[in-house]
Amino acid sequence: MHPLDHPVWNALTSGWAALAEGDARARRLDPRYGPFGAAADGRADSLAALAGLTPAADELWLVGQDAATPPPGLTVARTATLAQMVAPTLTPGTIDAPDWVELGEADADEMLELALLTRPGPFRPRTHRLGRFVGVREGGRLVAMAGERMRMPGFAEVSGVCTHPDQRGRGLAGALMRVVMRSMLDRGETPFLHAYAAHDRTIALYRTLGFNIRAELPMMVVTRQQEA
């Protein structure tokens, strides 16, 4: 099996291991960092262990083989098909890169605010700590950013890519993604990402950076029903 066929589990047992909760049957990321979880396999005891890691009033995001069968006792909130894309090489940009800055703890509130406004994917109060993030500021305001999320041996995920609605159409997202991708490639890691398979325009943008679709994976968001 390719490591990216079971991306969340492989991240939880390597790059995310220090932030993971659970055991050899199932694990989930610390909810302050993200809502991702995975089972080691499709056995009943593994799925039950994964269900036990889902707290009340929260959700769990499952990707790939984990999205085939909902853990027992959980409710499926929504499903989708993801295009998993990889970029063994980086396609050079055709426009000058904007002035960008490294983002860190001092920017955490603005990063969360921008992510909640634009919804690039699940973003929690500590998601910014999962890897390097870069951004563009104008007039002191954060208007675009991109960063890293899952990491496993040989692969790193580009994530948290978003641009304020007032600043779209300027190529900021692609330029920041190139910065992030360049760092990954320099570390000897292959950049990858996940996009909704139905979002043709988004996938077309990612192709201009060097990404190609490796696989289509199911995604499932599950929740625990609260007792009345």
PDB file of C-alpha atoms in Angstrom:
ATOM      1  CA  MET A   1       0.000   0.000   0.000  1.00  0.00           C
ATOM      2  CA  HIS A   2       1.237   3.478  -0.872  1.00  0.00           C
ATOM      3  CA  PRO A   3       1.725   5.710   2.201  1.00  0.00           C
ATOM      4  CA  LEU A   4      -0.764   8.236   0.807  1.00  0.00           C
ATOM      5  CA  ASP A   5      -3.490   5.601   0.488  1.00  0.00           C
ATOM      6  CA  HIS A   6      -3.905   5.836   4.286  1.00  0.00           C
ATOM      7  CA  PRO A   7      -2.651   9.390   4.850  1.00  0.00           C
ATOM      8  CA  VAL A   8      -4.166  10.268   8.212  1.00  0.00           C
ATOM      9  CA  TRP A   9      -3.050   7.062   9.925  1.00  0.00           C
ATOM     10  CA  ASN A  10       0.457   7.381   8.517  1.00  0.00           C
ATOM     11  CA  ALA A  11       0.654  10.996   9.692  1.00  0.00           C
ATOM     12  CA  LEU A  12      -0.655  10.073  13.143  1.00  0.00           C
ATOM     13  CA  THR A  13       2.006   7.375  13.519  1.00  0.00           C
ATOM     14  CA  SER A  14       4.900   9.519  12.267  1.00  0.00           C
ATOM     15  CA  GLY A  15       4.868  13.298  11.835  1.00  0.00           C
ATOM     16  CA  TRP A  16       1.857  13.778  14.125  1.00  0.00           C
ATOM     17  CA  ALA A  17       2.767  11.046  16.627  1.00  0.00           C
ATOM     18  CA  ALA A  18       3.522  13.498  19.450  1.00  0.00           C
ATOM     19  CA  LEU A  19       0.074  15.076  19.024  1.00  0.00           C
ATOM     20  CA  ALA A  20      -1.885  11.836  18.643  1.00  0.00           C
ATOM     21  CA  GLU A  21      -4.307  10.230  21.081  1.00  0.00           C
ATOM     22  CA  GLY A  22      -5.184   6.531  21.009  1.00  0.00           C
ATOM     23  CA  ASP A  23      -3.353   3.243  20.579  1.00  0.00           C
ATOM     24  CA  ALA A  24      -2.333   0.686  17.973  1.00  0.00           C
ATOM     25  CA  ARG A  25      -5.960   0.182  16.907  1.00  0.00           C
ATOM     26  CA  ALA A  26      -6.982   3.795  16.306  1.00  0.00           C
ATOM     27  CA  ARG A  27      -5.689   7.309  16.770  1.00  0.00           C
ATOM     28  CA  ARG A  28      -6.876  10.878  16.428  1.00  0.00           C
ATOM     29  CA  LEU A  29      -5.129  14.208  16.299  1.00  0.00           C
ATOM     30  CA  ASP A  30      -5.361  16.445  19.355  1.00  0.00           C
ATOM     31  CA  PRO A  31      -8.654  18.298  18.626  1.00  0.00           C
ATOM     32  CA  ARG A  32      -6.985  21.659  19.213  1.00  0.00           C
ATOM     33  CA  TYR A  33      -4.874  20.990  16.115  1.00  0.00           C
ATOM     34  CA  GLY A  34      -7.451  19.365  13.870  1.00  0.00           C
ATOM     35  CA  PRO A  35     -10.394  16.956  13.649  1.00  0.00           C
ATOM     36  CA  PHE A  36      -8.628  14.058  11.910  1.00  0.00           C
ATOM     37  CA  GLY A  37      -8.744  10.437  13.016  1.00  0.00           C
ATOM     38  CA  ALA A  38      -7.966   7.012  11.585  1.00  0.00           C
ATOM     39  CA  ALA A  39      -8.127   3.327  12.364  1.00  0.00           C
ATOM     40  CA  ALA A  40      -5.189   1.005  11.800  1.00  0.00           C
ATOM     41  CA  ASP A  41      -7.412  -1.240   9.690  1.00  0.00           C
ATOM     42  CA  GLY A  42     -11.045  -2.096   9.039  1.00  0.00           C
ATOM     43  CA  ARG A  43     -11.477  -4.621  11.842  1.00  0.00           C
ATOM     44  CA  ALA A  44     -14.425  -4.205  14.168  1.00  0.00           C
ATOM     45  CA  ASP A  45     -12.260  -3.590  17.233  1.00  0.00           C
ATOM     46  CA  SER A  46     -10.277  -0.897  15.396  1.00  0.00           C
ATOM     47  CA  LEU A  47     -13.449   0.895  14.304  1.00  0.00           C
ATOM     48  CA  ALA A  48     -14.840   0.666  17.842  1.00  0.00           C
ATOM     49  CA  ALA A  49     -11.624   2.165  19.206  1.00  0.00           C
ATOM     50  CA  LEU A  50     -11.894   5.003  16.687  1.00  0.00           C
ATOM     51  CA  ALA A  51     -15.482   5.654  17.757  1.00  0.00           C
ATOM     52  CA  GLY A  52     -14.307   5.877  21.347  1.00  0.00           C
ATOM     53  CA  LEU A  53     -11.914   8.677  20.413  1.00  0.00           C
ATOM     54  CA  THR A  54     -14.714  10.911  19.112  1.00  0.00           C
ATOM     55  CA  PRO A  55     -15.780  13.295  21.877  1.00  0.00           C
ATOM     56  CA  ALA A  56     -19.312  14.597  22.240  1.00  0.00           C
ATOM     57  CA  ALA A  57     -20.118  17.843  20.408  1.00  0.00           C
ATOM     58  CA  ASP A  58     -17.186  17.365  18.040  1.00  0.00           C
ATOM     59  CA  GLU A  59     -16.580  15.750  14.682  1.00  0.00           C
ATOM     60  CA  LEU A  60     -14.012  13.407  13.202  1.00  0.00           C
ATOM     61  CA  TRP A  61     -12.728  13.651   9.626  1.00  0.00           C
ATOM     62  CA  LEU A  62     -11.873  10.319   7.989  1.00  0.00           C
ATOM     63  CA  VAL A  63     -10.005   9.981   4.685  1.00  0.00           C
ATOM     64  CA  GLY A  64      -9.416   7.019   2.383  1.00  0.00           C
ATOM     65  CA  GLN A  65     -10.112   3.514   3.668  1.00  0.00           C
ATOM     66  CA  ASP A  66     -11.324   4.950   6.975  1.00  0.00           C
ATOM     67  CA  ALA A  67     -14.215   6.604   5.139  1.00  0.00           C
ATOM     68  CA  ALA A  68     -15.575   3.283   3.861  1.00  0.00           C
ATOM     69  CA  THR A  69     -17.503   2.331   7.016  1.00  0.00           C
ATOM     70  CA  PRO A  70     -18.567   4.742   9.778  1.00  0.00           C
ATOM     71  CA  PRO A  71     -17.379   3.757  13.256  1.00  0.00           C
ATOM     72  CA  PRO A  72     -20.169   2.216  15.346  1.00  0.00           C
ATOM     73  CA  GLY A  73     -22.445   4.611  17.175  1.00  0.00           C
ATOM     74  CA  LEU A  74     -21.425   7.636  15.130  1.00  0.00           C
ATOM     75  CA  THR A  75     -23.534   9.635  12.685  1.00  0.00           C
ATOM     76  CA  VAL A  76     -22.358  10.526   9.198  1.00  0.00           C
ATOM     77  CA  ALA A  77     -22.563  14.314   8.875  1.00  0.00           C
ATOM     78  CA  ARG A  78     -21.319  14.553   5.283  1.00  0.00           C
ATOM     79  CA  THR A  79     -19.252  12.804   2.660  1.00  0.00           C
ATOM     80  CA  ALA A  80     -17.208  13.887  -0.350  1.00  0.00           C
ATOM     81  CA  THR A  81     -14.651  12.647  -2.831  1.00  0.00           C
ATOM     82  CA  LEU A  82     -11.163  14.137  -2.597  1.00  0.00           C
ATOM     83  CA  ALA A  83      -8.621  14.460  -5.361  1.00  0.00           C
ATOM     84  CA  GLN A  84      -5.258  13.613  -3.838  1.00  0.00           C
ATOM     85  CA  MET A  85      -2.532  15.394  -5.791  1.00  0.00           C
ATOM     86  CA  VAL A  86       1.259  15.123  -5.653  1.00  0.00           C
ATOM     87  CA  ALA A  87       3.988  17.384  -7.062  1.00  0.00           C
ATOM     88  CA  PRO A  88       7.362  15.646  -7.529  1.00  0.00           C
ATOM     89  CA  THR A  89       8.639  18.883  -9.067  1.00  0.00           C
ATOM     90  CA  LEU A  90       7.678  22.555  -8.842  1.00  0.00           C
ATOM     91  CA  THR A  91       6.560  24.440 -11.943  1.00  0.00           C
ATOM     92  CA  PRO A  92       8.189  27.901 -11.951  1.00  0.00           C
ATOM     93  CA  GLY A  93       5.879  30.887 -11.600  1.00  0.00           C
ATOM     94  CA  THR A  94       5.252  33.292 -14.460  1.00  0.00           C
ATOM     95  CA  ILE A  95       4.733  36.411 -12.310  1.00  0.00           C
ATOM     96  CA  ASP A  96       6.840  38.037  -9.628  1.00  0.00           C
ATOM     97  CA  ALA A  97       6.227  36.604  -6.178  1.00  0.00           C
ATOM     98  CA  PRO A  98       4.627  38.997  -3.693  1.00  0.00           C
ATOM     99  CA  ASP A  99       6.413  40.096  -0.544  1.00  0.00           C
ATOM    100  CA  TRP A 100       5.632  37.409   2.013  1.00  0.00           C
ATOM    101  CA  VAL A 101       6.358  36.883   5.698  1.00  0.00           C
ATOM    102  CA  GLU A 102       6.770  33.931   8.018  1.00  0.00           C
ATOM    103  CA  LEU A 103       3.724  33.436  10.242  1.00  0.00           C
ATOM    104  CA  GLY A 104       3.830  32.262  13.856  1.00  0.00           C
ATOM    105  CA  GLU A 105       2.226  32.490  17.262  1.00  0.00           C
ATOM    106  CA  ALA A 106       1.747  36.256  17.077  1.00  0.00           C
ATOM    107  CA  ASP A 107      -0.368  35.735  13.941  1.00  0.00           C
ATOM    108  CA  ALA A 108      -2.471  32.841  15.259  1.00  0.00           C
ATOM    109  CA  ASP A 109      -5.706  34.770  15.812  1.00  0.00           C
ATOM    110  CA  GLU A 110      -5.589  36.367  12.358  1.00  0.00           C
ATOM    111  CA  MET A 111      -4.776  33.038  10.729  1.00  0.00           C
ATOM    112  CA  LEU A 112      -7.773  31.399  12.366  1.00  0.00           C
ATOM    113  CA  GLU A 113      -9.989  34.348  11.435  1.00  0.00           C
ATOM    114  CA  LEU A 114      -8.932  34.166   7.772  1.00  0.00           C
ATOM    115  CA  ALA A 115      -9.427  30.402   7.685  1.00  0.00           C
ATOM    116  CA  LEU A 116     -12.898  30.628   9.224  1.00  0.00           C
ATOM    117  CA  LEU A 117     -13.830  33.307   6.679  1.00  0.00           C
ATOM    118  CA  THR A 118     -12.603  31.410   3.626  1.00  0.00           C
ATOM    119  CA  ARG A 119     -12.925  27.782   4.789  1.00  0.00           C
ATOM    120  CA  PRO A 120      -9.935  26.146   3.062  1.00  0.00           C
ATOM    121  CA  GLY A 121     -10.551  23.029   5.158  1.00  0.00           C
ATOM    122  CA  PRO A 122     -10.635  22.222   8.864  1.00  0.00           C
ATOM    123  CA  PHE A 123      -8.603  24.790  10.798  1.00  0.00           C
ATOM    124  CA  ARG A 124      -8.428  24.819  14.578  1.00  0.00           C
ATOM    125  CA  PRO A 125      -6.793  27.220  17.083  1.00  0.00           C
ATOM    126  CA  ARG A 126      -3.469  25.315  16.955  1.00  0.00           C
ATOM    127  CA  THR A 127      -3.461  24.175  13.318  1.00  0.00           C
ATOM    128  CA  HIS A 128      -0.811  26.798  12.614  1.00  0.00           C
ATOM    129  CA  ARG A 129       1.615  24.818  14.793  1.00  0.00           C
ATOM    130  CA  LEU A 130       1.547  21.763  12.510  1.00  0.00           C
ATOM    131  CA  GLY A 131       4.181  23.184  10.194  1.00  0.00           C
ATOM    132  CA  ARG A 132       5.564  26.231   8.489  1.00  0.00           C
ATOM    133  CA  PHE A 133       3.073  28.908   7.386  1.00  0.00           C
ATOM    134  CA  VAL A 134       3.750  31.941   5.220  1.00  0.00           C
ATOM    135  CA  GLY A 135       1.467  34.838   4.386  1.00  0.00           C
ATOM    136  CA  VAL A 136       0.984  38.180   2.698  1.00  0.00           C
ATOM    137  CA  ARG A 137       0.125  41.286   4.692  1.00  0.00           C
ATOM    138  CA  GLU A 138      -1.218  44.494   3.251  1.00  0.00           C
ATOM    139  CA  GLY A 139      -1.949  47.524   5.357  1.00  0.00           C
ATOM    140  CA  GLY A 140      -1.083  45.414   8.401  1.00  0.00           C
ATOM    141  CA  ARG A 141      -3.842  42.927   7.573  1.00  0.00           C
ATOM    142  CA  LEU A 142      -3.260  39.253   6.757  1.00  0.00           C
ATOM    143  CA  VAL A 143      -4.822  38.734   3.310  1.00  0.00           C
ATOM    144  CA  ALA A 144      -3.427  35.351   2.211  1.00  0.00           C
ATOM    145  CA  MET A 145      -1.588  32.360   3.630  1.00  0.00           C
ATOM    146  CA  ALA A 146      -0.457  28.809   2.948  1.00  0.00           C
ATOM    147  CA  GLY A 147       1.204  26.188   5.110  1.00  0.00           C
ATOM    148  CA  GLU A 148       1.839  22.578   6.038  1.00  0.00           C
ATOM    149  CA  ARG A 149      -0.368  19.987   7.720  1.00  0.00           C
ATOM    150  CA  MET A 150       0.180  16.213   7.443  1.00  0.00           C
ATOM    151  CA  ARG A 151       3.724  14.899   7.344  1.00  0.00           C
ATOM    152  CA  MET A 152       5.047  11.363   6.990  1.00  0.00           C
ATOM    153  CA  PRO A 153       8.386   9.983   5.775  1.00  0.00           C
ATOM    154  CA  GLY A 154       8.970  11.318   2.266  1.00  0.00           C
ATOM    155  CA  PHE A 155       5.763  13.377   2.015  1.00  0.00           C
ATOM    156  CA  ALA A 156       4.398  16.681   3.337  1.00  0.00           C
ATOM    157  CA  GLU A 157       0.941  18.158   2.795  1.00  0.00           C
ATOM    158  CA  VAL A 158       0.290  21.696   1.555  1.00  0.00           C
ATOM    159  CA  SER A 159      -2.741  23.042   3.413  1.00  0.00           C
ATOM    160  CA  GLY A 160      -4.411  26.091   4.905  1.00  0.00           C
ATOM    161  CA  VAL A 161      -4.297  27.840   1.537  1.00  0.00           C
ATOM    162  CA  CYS A 162      -6.624  30.817   1.532  1.00  0.00           C
ATOM    163  CA  THR A 163      -7.007  34.379   0.282  1.00  0.00           C
ATOM    164  CA  HIS A 164      -9.320  37.078   1.586  1.00  0.00           C
ATOM    165  CA  PRO A 165     -12.258  37.507  -0.830  1.00  0.00           C
ATOM    166  CA  ASP A 166     -11.243  41.128  -1.464  1.00  0.00           C
ATOM    167  CA  GLN A 167      -7.798  40.052  -2.720  1.00  0.00           C
ATOM    168  CA  ARG A 168      -8.575  37.098  -4.981  1.00  0.00           C
ATOM    169  CA  GLY A 169      -7.461  36.981  -8.596  1.00  0.00           C
ATOM    170  CA  ARG A 170      -3.945  38.276  -7.888  1.00  0.00           C
ATOM    171  CA  GLY A 171      -2.168  34.928  -7.752  1.00  0.00           C
ATOM    172  CA  LEU A 172      -1.367  35.188  -4.042  1.00  0.00           C
ATOM    173  CA  ALA A 173      -2.403  31.614  -3.205  1.00  0.00           C
ATOM    174  CA  GLY A 174      -0.282  30.073  -5.945  1.00  0.00           C
ATOM    175  CA  ALA A 175       2.720  32.210  -5.040  1.00  0.00           C
ATOM    176  CA  LEU A 176       2.565  31.238  -1.361  1.00  0.00           C
ATOM    177  CA  MET A 177       2.081  27.581  -2.238  1.00  0.00           C
ATOM    178  CA  ARG A 178       5.283  27.726  -4.270  1.00  0.00           C
ATOM    179  CA  VAL A 179       7.146  29.020  -1.215  1.00  0.00           C
ATOM    180  CA  VAL A 180       5.828  26.156   0.912  1.00  0.00           C
ATOM    181  CA  MET A 181       6.428  23.541  -1.795  1.00  0.00           C
ATOM    182  CA  ARG A 182      10.005  24.733  -2.343  1.00  0.00           C
ATOM    183  CA  SER A 183      10.782  24.160   1.351  1.00  0.00           C
ATOM    184  CA  MET A 184       9.315  20.655   1.193  1.00  0.00           C
ATOM    185  CA  LEU A 185      11.282  19.714  -1.912  1.00  0.00           C
ATOM    186  CA  ASP A 186      14.472  21.116  -0.384  1.00  0.00           C
ATOM    187  CA  ARG A 187      13.900  18.817   2.623  1.00  0.00           C
ATOM    188  CA  GLY A 188      13.580  15.836   0.282  1.00  0.00           C
ATOM    189  CA  GLU A 189       9.803  15.562   0.738  1.00  0.00           C
ATOM    190  CA  THR A 190       7.204  15.288  -2.017  1.00  0.00           C
ATOM    191  CA  PRO A 191       4.424  17.868  -1.643  1.00  0.00           C
ATOM    192  CA  PHE A 192       0.865  16.564  -1.705  1.00  0.00           C
ATOM    193  CA  LEU A 193      -2.559  18.009  -1.051  1.00  0.00           C
ATOM    194  CA  HIS A 194      -6.249  17.198  -1.052  1.00  0.00           C
ATOM    195  CA  ALA A 195      -8.893  19.082  -3.012  1.00  0.00           C
ATOM    196  CA  TYR A 196     -12.567  18.385  -3.480  1.00  0.00           C
ATOM    197  CA  ALA A 197     -12.741  16.368  -6.703  1.00  0.00           C
ATOM    198  CA  ALA A 198     -15.707  18.416  -7.926  1.00  0.00           C
ATOM    199  CA  HIS A 199     -13.773  21.721  -7.716  1.00  0.00           C
ATOM    200  CA  ASP A 200     -12.400  21.803 -11.263  1.00  0.00           C
ATOM    201  CA  ARG A 201     -11.053  25.362 -11.072  1.00  0.00           C
ATOM    202  CA  THR A 202      -9.119  24.637  -7.887  1.00  0.00           C
ATOM    203  CA  ILE A 203      -7.609  21.484  -9.353  1.00  0.00           C
ATOM    204  CA  ALA A 204      -6.666  23.389 -12.515  1.00  0.00           C
ATOM    205  CA  LEU A 205      -4.808  25.955 -10.385  1.00  0.00           C
ATOM    206  CA  TYR A 206      -2.905  23.234  -8.565  1.00  0.00           C
ATOM    207  CA  ARG A 207      -1.883  21.660 -11.881  1.00  0.00           C
ATOM    208  CA  THR A 208      -0.138  24.913 -12.856  1.00  0.00           C
ATOM    209  CA  LEU A 209       2.112  24.465  -9.793  1.00  0.00           C
ATOM    210  CA  GLY A 210       3.179  20.947 -10.750  1.00  0.00           C
ATOM    211  CA  PHE A 211       0.514  18.872  -9.001  1.00  0.00           C
ATOM    212  CA  ASN A 212      -1.159  15.906 -10.664  1.00  0.00           C
ATOM    213  CA  ILE A 213      -3.934  13.693  -9.358  1.00  0.00           C
ATOM    214  CA  ARG A 214      -2.533  10.518  -7.799  1.00  0.00           C
ATOM    215  CA  ALA A 215      -5.818   9.068  -6.558  1.00  0.00           C
ATOM    216  CA  GLU A 216      -9.382   9.883  -5.620  1.00  0.00           C
ATOM    217  CA  LEU A 217     -10.184   9.128  -1.979  1.00  0.00           C
ATOM    218  CA  PRO A 218     -13.477   9.149  -0.102  1.00  0.00           C
ATOM    219  CA  MET A 219     -13.858  11.529   2.825  1.00  0.00           C
ATOM    220  CA  MET A 220     -16.390  11.184   5.635  1.00  0.00           C
ATOM    221  CA  VAL A 221     -17.173  13.462   8.556  1.00  0.00           C
ATOM    222  CA  VAL A 222     -18.740  11.684  11.530  1.00  0.00           C
ATOM    223  CA  THR A 223     -20.148  12.992  14.787  1.00  0.00           C
ATOM    224  CA  ARG A 224     -21.383  11.590  18.079  1.00  0.00           C
ATOM    225  CA  GLN A 225     -25.017  12.313  18.782  1.00  0.00           C
ATOM    226  CA  GLN A 226     -25.528  14.065  22.073  1.00  0.00           C
ATOM    227  CA  GLU A 227     -27.850  12.451  24.540  1.00  0.00           C
ATOM    228  CA  ALA A 228     -31.141  14.239  25.036  1.00  0.00           C
TER     229      ALA A 228
END
